[in-house]
Coordinates of C-alpha atoms in Angstrom, one line a residue:
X1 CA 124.6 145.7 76.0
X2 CA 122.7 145.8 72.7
X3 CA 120.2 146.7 72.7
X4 CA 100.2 161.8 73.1
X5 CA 96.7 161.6 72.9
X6 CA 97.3 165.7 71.6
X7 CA 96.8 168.1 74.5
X8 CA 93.2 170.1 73.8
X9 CA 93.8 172.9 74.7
X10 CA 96.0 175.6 72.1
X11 CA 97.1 177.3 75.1
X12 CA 100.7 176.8 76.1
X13 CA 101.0 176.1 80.3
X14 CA 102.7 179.3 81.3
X15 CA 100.4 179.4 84.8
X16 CA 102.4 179.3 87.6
X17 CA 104.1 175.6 87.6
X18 CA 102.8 174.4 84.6
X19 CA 104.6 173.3 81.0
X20 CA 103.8 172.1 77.6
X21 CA 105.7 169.8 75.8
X22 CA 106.7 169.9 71.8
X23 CA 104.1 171.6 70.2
X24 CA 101.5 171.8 72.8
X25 CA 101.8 168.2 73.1
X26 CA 101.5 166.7 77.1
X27 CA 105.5 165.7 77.4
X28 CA 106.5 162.1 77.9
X29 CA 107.6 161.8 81.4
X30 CA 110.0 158.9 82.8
X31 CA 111.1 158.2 86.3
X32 CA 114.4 156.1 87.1
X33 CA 114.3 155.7 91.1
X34 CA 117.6 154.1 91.7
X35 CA 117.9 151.3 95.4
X36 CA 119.5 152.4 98.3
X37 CA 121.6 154.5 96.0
X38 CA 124.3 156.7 98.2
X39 CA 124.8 160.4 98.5
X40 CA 128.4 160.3 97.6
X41 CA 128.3 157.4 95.0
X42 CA 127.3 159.5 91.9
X43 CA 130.9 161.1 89.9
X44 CA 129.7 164.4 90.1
X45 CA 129.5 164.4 94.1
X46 CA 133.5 163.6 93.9
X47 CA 133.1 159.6 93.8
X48 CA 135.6 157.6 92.5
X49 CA 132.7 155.3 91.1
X50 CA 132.1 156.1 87.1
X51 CA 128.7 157.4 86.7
X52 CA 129.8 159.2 83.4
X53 CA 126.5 159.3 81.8
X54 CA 124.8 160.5 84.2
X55 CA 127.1 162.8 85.0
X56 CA 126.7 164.4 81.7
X57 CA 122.9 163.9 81.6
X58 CA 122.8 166.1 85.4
X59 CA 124.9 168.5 83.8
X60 CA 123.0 169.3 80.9
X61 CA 120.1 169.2 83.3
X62 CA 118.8 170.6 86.4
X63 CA 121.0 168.9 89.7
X64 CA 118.4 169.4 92.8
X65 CA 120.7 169.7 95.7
X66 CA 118.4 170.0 98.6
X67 CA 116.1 167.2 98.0
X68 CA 115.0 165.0 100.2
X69 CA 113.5 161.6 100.1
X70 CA 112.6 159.0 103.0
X71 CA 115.3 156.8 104.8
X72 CA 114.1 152.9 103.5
X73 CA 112.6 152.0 100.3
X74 CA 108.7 151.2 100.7
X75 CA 108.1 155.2 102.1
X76 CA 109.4 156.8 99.5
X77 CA 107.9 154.4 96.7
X78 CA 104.4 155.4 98.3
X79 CA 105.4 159.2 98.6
X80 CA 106.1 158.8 95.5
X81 CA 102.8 157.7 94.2
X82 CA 100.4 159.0 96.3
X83 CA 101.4 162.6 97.1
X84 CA 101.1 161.7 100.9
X85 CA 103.2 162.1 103.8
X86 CA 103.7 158.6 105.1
X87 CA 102.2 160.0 108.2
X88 CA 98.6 160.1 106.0
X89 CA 98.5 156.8 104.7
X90 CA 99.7 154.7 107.7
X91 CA 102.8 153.7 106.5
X92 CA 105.0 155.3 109.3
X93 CA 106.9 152.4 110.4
X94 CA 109.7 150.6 108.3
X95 CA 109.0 148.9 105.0
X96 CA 105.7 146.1 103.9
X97 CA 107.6 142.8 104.0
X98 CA 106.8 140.2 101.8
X99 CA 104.7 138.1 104.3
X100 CA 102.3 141.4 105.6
X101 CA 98.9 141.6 104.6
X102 CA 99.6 145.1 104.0
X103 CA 99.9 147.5 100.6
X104 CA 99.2 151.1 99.7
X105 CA 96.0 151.7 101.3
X106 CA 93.3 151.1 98.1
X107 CA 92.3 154.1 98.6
X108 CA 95.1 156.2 97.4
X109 CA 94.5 157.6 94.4
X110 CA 98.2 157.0 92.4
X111 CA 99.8 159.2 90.3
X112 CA 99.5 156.7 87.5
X113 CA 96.0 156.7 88.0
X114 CA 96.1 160.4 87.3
X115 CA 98.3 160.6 84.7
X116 CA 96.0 157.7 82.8
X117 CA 92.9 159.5 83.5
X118 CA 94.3 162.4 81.1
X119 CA 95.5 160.4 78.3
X120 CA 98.9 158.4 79.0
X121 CA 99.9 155.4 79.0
X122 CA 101.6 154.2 82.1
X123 CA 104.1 151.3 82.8
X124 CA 106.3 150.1 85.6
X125 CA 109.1 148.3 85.2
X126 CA 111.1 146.8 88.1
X127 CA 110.8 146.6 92.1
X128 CA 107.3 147.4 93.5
X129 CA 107.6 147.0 97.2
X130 CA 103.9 148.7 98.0
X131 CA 102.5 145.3 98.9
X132 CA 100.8 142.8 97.4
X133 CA 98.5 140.6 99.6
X134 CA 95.7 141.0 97.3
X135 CA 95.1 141.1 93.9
X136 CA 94.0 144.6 94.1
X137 CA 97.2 145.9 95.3
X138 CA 99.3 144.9 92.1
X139 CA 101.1 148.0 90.0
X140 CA 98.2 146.9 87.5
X141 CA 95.3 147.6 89.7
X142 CA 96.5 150.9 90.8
X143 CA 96.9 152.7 87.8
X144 CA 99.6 151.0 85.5
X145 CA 99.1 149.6 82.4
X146 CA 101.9 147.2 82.4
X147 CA 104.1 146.0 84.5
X148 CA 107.5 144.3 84.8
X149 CA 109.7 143.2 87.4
X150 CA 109.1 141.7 91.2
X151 CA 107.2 142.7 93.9
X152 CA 109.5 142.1 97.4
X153 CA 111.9 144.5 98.8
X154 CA 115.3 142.5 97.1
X155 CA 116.1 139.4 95.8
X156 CA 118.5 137.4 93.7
X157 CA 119.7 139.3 90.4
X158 CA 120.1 136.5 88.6
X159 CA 117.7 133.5 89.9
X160 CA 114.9 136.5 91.2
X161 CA 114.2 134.5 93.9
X162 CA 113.6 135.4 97.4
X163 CA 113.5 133.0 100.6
X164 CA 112.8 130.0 98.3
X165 CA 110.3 131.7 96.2
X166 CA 110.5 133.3 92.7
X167 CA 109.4 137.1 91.9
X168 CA 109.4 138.0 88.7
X169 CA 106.2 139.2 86.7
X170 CA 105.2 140.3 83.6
X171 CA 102.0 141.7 84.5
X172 CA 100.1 139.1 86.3
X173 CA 101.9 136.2 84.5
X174 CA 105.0 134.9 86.7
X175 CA 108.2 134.6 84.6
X176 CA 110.4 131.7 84.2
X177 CA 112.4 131.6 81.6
X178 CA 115.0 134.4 82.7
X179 CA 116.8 132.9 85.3
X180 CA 120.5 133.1 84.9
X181 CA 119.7 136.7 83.1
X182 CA 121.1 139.9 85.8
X183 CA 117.9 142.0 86.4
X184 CA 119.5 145.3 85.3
X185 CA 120.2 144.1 82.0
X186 CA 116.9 142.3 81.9
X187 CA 114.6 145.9 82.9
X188 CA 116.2 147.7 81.2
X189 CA 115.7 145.5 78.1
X190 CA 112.2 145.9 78.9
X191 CA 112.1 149.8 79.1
X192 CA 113.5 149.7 75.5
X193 CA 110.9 147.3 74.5
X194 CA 108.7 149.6 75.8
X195 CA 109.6 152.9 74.8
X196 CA 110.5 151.0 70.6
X197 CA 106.9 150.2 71.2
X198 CA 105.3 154.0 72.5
X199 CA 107.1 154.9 69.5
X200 CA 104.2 154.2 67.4
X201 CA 101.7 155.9 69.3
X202 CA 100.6 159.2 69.2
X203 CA 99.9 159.1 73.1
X204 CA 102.5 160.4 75.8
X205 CA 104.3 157.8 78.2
X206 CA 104.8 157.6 81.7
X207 CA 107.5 154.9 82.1
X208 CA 108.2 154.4 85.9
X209 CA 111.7 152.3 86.1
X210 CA 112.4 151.6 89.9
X211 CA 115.6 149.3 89.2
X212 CA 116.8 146.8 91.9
X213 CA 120.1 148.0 91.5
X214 CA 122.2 148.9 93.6
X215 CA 120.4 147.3 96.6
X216 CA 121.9 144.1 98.3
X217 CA 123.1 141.5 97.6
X218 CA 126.4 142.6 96.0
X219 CA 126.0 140.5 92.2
X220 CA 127.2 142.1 88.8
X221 CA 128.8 140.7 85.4
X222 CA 132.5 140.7 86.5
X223 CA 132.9 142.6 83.4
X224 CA 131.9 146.1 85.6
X225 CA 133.7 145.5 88.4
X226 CA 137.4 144.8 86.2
X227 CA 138.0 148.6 85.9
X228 CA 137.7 148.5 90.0
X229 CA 140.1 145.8 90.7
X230 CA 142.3 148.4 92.6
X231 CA 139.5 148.7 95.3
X232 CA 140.7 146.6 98.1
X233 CA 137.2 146.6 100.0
X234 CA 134.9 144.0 98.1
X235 CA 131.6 145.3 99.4
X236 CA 132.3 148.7 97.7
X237 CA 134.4 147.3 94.9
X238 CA 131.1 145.0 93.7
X239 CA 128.9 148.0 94.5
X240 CA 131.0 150.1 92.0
X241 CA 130.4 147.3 89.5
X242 CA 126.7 147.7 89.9
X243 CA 126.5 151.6 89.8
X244 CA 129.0 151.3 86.6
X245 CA 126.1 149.1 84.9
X246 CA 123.1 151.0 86.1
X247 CA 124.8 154.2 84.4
X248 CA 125.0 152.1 81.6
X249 CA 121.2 150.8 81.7
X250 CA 120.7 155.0 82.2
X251 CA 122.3 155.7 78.7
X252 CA 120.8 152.7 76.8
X253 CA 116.7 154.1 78.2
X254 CA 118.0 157.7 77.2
X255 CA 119.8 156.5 73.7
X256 CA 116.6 155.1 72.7
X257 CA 114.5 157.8 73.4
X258 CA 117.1 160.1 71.2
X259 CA 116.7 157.3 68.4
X260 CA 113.1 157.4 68.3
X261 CA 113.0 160.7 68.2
X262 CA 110.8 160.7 71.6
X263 CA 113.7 162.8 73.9
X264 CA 113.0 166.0 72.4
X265 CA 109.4 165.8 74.2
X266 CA 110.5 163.9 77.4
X267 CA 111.1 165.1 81.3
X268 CA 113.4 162.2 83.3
X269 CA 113.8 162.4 86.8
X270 CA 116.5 160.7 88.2
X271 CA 116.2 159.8 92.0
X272 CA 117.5 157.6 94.8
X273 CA 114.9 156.1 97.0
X274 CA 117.1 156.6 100.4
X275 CA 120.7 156.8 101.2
X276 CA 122.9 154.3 100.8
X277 CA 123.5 151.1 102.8
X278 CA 127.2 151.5 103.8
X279 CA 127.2 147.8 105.5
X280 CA 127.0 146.9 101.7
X281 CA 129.0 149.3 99.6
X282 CA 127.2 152.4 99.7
X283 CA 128.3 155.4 100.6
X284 CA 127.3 159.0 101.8
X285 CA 129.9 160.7 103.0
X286 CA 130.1 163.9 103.8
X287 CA 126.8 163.5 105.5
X288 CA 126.2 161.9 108.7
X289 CA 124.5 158.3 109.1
X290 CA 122.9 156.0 106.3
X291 CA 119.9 154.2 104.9
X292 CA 117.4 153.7 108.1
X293 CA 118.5 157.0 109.5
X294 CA 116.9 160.4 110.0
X295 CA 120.0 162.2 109.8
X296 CA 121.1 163.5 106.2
X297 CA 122.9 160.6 105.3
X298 CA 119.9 158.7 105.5
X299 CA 117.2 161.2 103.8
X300 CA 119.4 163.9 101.5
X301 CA 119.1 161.9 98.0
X302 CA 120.7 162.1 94.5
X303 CA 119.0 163.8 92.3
X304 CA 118.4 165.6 89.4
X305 CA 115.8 166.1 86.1
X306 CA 117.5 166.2 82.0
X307 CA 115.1 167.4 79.5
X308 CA 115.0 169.8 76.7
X309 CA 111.9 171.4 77.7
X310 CA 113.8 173.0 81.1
X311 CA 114.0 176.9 80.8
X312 CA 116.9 176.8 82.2
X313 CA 119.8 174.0 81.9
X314 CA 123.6 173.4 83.9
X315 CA 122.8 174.7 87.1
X316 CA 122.6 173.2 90.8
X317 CA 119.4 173.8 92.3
X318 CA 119.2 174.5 96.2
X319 CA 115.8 174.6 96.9
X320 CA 114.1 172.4 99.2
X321 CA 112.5 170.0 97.1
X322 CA 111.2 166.4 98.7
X323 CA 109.7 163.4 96.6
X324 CA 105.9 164.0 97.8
X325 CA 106.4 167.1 95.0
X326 CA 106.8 164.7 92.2
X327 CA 102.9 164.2 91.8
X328 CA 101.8 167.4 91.7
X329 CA 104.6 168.4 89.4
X330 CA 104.5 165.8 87.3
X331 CA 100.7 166.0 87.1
X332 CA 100.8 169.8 86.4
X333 CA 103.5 168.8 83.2
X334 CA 100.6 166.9 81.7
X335 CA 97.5 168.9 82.4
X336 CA 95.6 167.1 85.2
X337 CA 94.5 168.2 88.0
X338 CA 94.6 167.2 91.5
X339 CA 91.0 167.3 92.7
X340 CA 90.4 163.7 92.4
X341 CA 93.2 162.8 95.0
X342 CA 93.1 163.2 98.8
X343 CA 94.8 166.2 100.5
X344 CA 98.3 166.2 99.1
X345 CA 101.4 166.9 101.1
X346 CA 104.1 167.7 97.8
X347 CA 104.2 170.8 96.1
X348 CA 104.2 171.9 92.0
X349 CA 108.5 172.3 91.8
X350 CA 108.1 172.7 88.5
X351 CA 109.0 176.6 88.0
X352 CA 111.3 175.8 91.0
X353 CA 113.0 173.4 88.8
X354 CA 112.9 174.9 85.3
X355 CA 113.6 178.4 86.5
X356 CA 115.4 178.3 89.5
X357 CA 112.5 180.4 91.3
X358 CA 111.7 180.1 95.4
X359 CA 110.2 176.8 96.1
X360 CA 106.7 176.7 97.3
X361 CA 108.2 174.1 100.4
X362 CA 109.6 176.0 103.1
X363 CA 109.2 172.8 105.7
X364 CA 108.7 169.0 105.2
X365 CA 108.1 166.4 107.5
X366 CA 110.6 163.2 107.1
X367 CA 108.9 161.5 109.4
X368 CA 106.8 160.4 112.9
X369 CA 107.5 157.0 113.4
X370 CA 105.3 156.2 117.1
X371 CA 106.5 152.4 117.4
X372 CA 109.8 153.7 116.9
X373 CA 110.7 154.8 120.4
X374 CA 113.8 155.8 122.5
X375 CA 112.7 153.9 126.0
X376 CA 115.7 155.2 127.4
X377 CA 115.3 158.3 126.6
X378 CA 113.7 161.7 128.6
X379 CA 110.9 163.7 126.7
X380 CA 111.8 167.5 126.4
X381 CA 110.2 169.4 129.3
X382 CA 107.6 171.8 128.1
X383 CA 106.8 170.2 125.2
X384 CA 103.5 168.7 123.6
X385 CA 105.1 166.5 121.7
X386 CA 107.0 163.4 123.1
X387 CA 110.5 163.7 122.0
X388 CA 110.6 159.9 122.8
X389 CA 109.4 158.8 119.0
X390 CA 111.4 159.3 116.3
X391 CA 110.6 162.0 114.1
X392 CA 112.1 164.2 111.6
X393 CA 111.1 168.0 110.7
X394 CA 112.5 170.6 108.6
X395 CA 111.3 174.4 108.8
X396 CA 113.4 176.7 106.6
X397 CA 117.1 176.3 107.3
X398 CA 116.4 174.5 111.0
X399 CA 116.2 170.7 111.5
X400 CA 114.6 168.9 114.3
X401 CA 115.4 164.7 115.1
X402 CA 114.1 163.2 118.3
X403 CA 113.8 159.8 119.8
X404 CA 115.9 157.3 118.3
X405 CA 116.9 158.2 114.6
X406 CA 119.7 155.5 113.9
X407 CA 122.9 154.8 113.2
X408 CA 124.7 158.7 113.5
X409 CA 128.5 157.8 112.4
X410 CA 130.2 159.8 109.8
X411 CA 131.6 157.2 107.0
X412 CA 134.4 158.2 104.7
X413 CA 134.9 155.9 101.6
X414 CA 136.9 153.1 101.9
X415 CA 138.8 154.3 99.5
X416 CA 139.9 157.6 101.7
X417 CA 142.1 155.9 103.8
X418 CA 140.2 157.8 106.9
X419 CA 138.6 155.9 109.9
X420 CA 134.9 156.5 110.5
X421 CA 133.3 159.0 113.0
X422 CA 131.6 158.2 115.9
X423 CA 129.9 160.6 118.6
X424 CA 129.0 158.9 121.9
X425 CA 126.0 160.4 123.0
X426 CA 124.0 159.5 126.5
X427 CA 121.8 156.8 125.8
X428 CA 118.9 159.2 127.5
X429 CA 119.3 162.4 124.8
X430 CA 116.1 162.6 122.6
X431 CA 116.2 165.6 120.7
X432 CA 118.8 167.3 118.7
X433 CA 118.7 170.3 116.5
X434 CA 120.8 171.7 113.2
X435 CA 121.2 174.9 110.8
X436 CA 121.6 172.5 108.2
X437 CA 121.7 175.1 106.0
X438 CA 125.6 175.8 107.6
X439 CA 126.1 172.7 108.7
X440 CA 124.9 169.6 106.3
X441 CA 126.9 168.0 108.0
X442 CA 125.4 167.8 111.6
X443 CA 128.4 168.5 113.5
X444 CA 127.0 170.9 115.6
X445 CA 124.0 170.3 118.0
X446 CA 122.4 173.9 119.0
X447 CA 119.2 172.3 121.0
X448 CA 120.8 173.6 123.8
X449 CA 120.8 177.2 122.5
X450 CA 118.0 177.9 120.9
X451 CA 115.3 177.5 122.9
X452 CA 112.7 179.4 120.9
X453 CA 113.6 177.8 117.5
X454 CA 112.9 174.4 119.8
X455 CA 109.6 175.4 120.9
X456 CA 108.5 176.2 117.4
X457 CA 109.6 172.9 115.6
X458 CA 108.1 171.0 118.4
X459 CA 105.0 173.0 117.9
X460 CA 105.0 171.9 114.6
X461 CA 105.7 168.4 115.0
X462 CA 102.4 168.2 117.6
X463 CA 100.5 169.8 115.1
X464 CA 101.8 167.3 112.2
X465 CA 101.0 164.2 114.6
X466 CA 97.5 165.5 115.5
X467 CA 96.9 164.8 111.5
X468 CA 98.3 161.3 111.6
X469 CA 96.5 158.2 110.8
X470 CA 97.3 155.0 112.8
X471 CA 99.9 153.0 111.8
X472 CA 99.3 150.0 109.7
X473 CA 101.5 147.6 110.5
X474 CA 99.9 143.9 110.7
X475 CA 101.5 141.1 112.1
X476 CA 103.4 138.4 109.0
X477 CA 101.0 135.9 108.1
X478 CA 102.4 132.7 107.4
X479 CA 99.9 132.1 104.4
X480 CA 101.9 133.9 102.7
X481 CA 104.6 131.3 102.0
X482 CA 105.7 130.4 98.5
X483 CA 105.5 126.7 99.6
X484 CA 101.5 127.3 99.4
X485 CA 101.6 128.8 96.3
X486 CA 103.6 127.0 93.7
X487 CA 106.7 128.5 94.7
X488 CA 106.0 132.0 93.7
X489 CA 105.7 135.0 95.6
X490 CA 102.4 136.8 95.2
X491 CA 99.4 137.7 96.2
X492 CA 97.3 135.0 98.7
X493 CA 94.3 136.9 100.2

């Protein structure tokens, strides 16, 4: 496909977690979030998909190899913006659909509103999926300058519409001259536009980019999935297809940073936003489970930061890192502060990042999901906490699941030749416990053995649930229908 408002201060950020970029000017910072992306479908984690841009961009970067982000796509977007356990804004159960009178709750500060209020400007281009029932809730009233792209969970690539109603916007203004156009060529058309554009300014960018890709459904140019002809399963052979063109989208953003002369000065974060969906392509495999699962498989992401303001370059990081720390980090990179936010759960990774020194994380909480229950299941005698709901903890090397965490089977690539790995389980069993630092793989369930490890991540999940908020989760509204509005998805409160 063709295609800095000046920091203030002279001192350079060499306080604990803290960075400067070229001369003492605040870095540009950009965020690619990749959908439903799977552990095992990036080259450098042994896939047979080629990723090799980005496999060159991790490598001359900083691969985080013990991060974690949320199982389904709306938690980890608002994580990701608000610094907050999902438990703290009242997003605990499964994603805002289209028809919910529901969003990030207003009073979440973002991180763009943070990184505007010191001087960038800040634009989103692609999937929202933080809710949109009023106007108040669109990416530009909470903190972005511009935005691009749709506001659902998925839709068509090529039409953008969903369930008979178009989603495409730029800013406020519904777009309708791109149908036929495939959305990864059309955002990341936009992100070029836009970086050509900060070119000419002298203030630093924040340049969100959550791409639809590689989320269902299974459409791409037939002209990416050619050099996978050989791969006999079509789900996987059209995801490869899409992968192959979002590592293409990844080079063209990073080509024309280098050619306007912006990359020296820039930190990118590349993430997924959950594990992959193997029902439609994705893949995880070594890890157990998928996207909409607590186990790894579900919440163990691909990740990794490129820039040439790291200290240090080419190596795998293996500290815990989850995508709550983003904020802080990312906000420490260009001199805010975090007073004006609520009580944030992420941590400054920064110096964790850059210099490979201990993380400041030594537990995070996945999850406490209370209208996800196991109603077959038996609570865990002794314990405050009902092992019943789902939840997710880890404390140091130890991880604790309970209730009903999903779909647990092991899934080699369909390209292996192997069969997939099922362990029948009584329908009753509501907790389960791993050293995933020796076994990522959750093979080996030690609840039974370590009783006093138990009693301390249960304690700790009672004591993370006596901080929770109560779940928002409203019932659809049928208002919301396109038919009512012109056929166009958007807000109607």
């Amino acid at each position: 496909m063709e295609l800095l408002l000046l920091f203030t201060s002279l001192l350079l950020f060499t306080a604990r977690g803290s960075c400067c970029g070229v001369r003492g000017k605040q870095p540009h910072i950009v965020m690619i979030l990749a959908d439903d992306y799977g552990y095992h479908d990036i080259g450098y984690h042994g896939s047979v998909i080629k990723t090799p841009f980005l496999d060159g961009l991790a490598a001359g970067g900083v691969k985080l190899e013990n991060y974690y982000v949320q199982p389904i796509c709306t938690p980890t977007r608002s994580q990701l913006l608000s610094g907050r356990y999902q438990i703290h804004t009242g997003l605990q159960h499964g994603v805002i659909k289209p028809d919910q009178p529901n969003c990030l709750p207003l009073s979440e500060v973002t991180l763009a509103d943070q990184l505007r209020g010191v001087g960038y400007t800040t634009h989103i281009v692609g999937k929202w999926h933080l809710g949109f029932c009023t106007d108040g809730c669109l990416p530009t009233n909470r903190g972005f300058d511009s935005f691009y792209g749709y506001l659902t969970g998925a839709e068509d690539y090529y039409t953008h519409v969903r369930d008979d109603g178009l989603d495409l916007r730029d800013n406020k203004d519904v777009v309708l001259t791109e149908n036929g156009t495939y959305s990864t060529h059309l955002f990341t058309e936009r992100t070029v536009k836009i970086i050509n554009n900060q070119s000419q300014s002298d203030k630093p960018m924040f340049l969100y980019v959550p791409f639809q890709a590689v989320h269902s459904p299974l459409q791409v140019p037939s002209n990416y999935t050619d050099q996978y002809s050989w791969i006999k399963d079509s789900h996987r052979r059209q995801y490869a297809g899409m992968v192959s063109a979002l590592d293409e989208a990844v080079a063209n953003i990073v080509n024309t940073l280098k050619y306007n002369n912006m990359w020296e000065n820039t930190v990118l974060i590349f993430s997924t936003d959950n594990g992959g969906q193997v029902v439609s392509g994705g893949n995880n495999w070594p890890l157990r489970g998928w996207k909409g699962s607590y186990w790894e498989g579900g919440v163990r992401g691909v990740g990794f930061v490129a820039s040439p303001l790291l200290n240090m370059t080419g190596y795998i990081n293996n500290q815990l890192i989850h995508v709550t720390d983003w904020y802080p980090t990312l906000l420490s990179l260009a001199g805010g502060q975090t007073n004006n936010s609520k009580p944030l759960d992420g941590y400054n990774a920064w110096d964790t990042i850059s210099g490979n020194s201990v993380s400041l994380r030594t537990e995070l909480l996945h999850n406490i999901d209370p209208l996800q229950v196991n109603v077959k299941g038996k609570r865990y005698p002794g314990s405050l906490f009902d092992t019943r709901v789902t939840a997710a903890l880890r404390v140091g090397k130890w991880k604790i699941v309970t209730g009903s965490p999903g779909n647990s089977t092991w899934v080699p690539p369909p390209t292996s030749g192997l069969a997939p790995i099922s362990k029948t389980e009584p329908s009753s069993k509501t907790v389960w416990l791993f050293d995933i630092e020796s076994d990522p793989e959750e093979l080996s369930d030690v609840s039974g053995v370590e009783p006093v490890v138990m009693t301390t991540l249960l304690d700790r999940l009672t004591y993370y649930n006596n901080s929770a908020v109560p779940v928002i989760y409203p019932q659809h509204d049928p208002n919301a229908d396109p038919k009512y509005h012109g056929g166009v998805w958007g807000p109607w409160l």
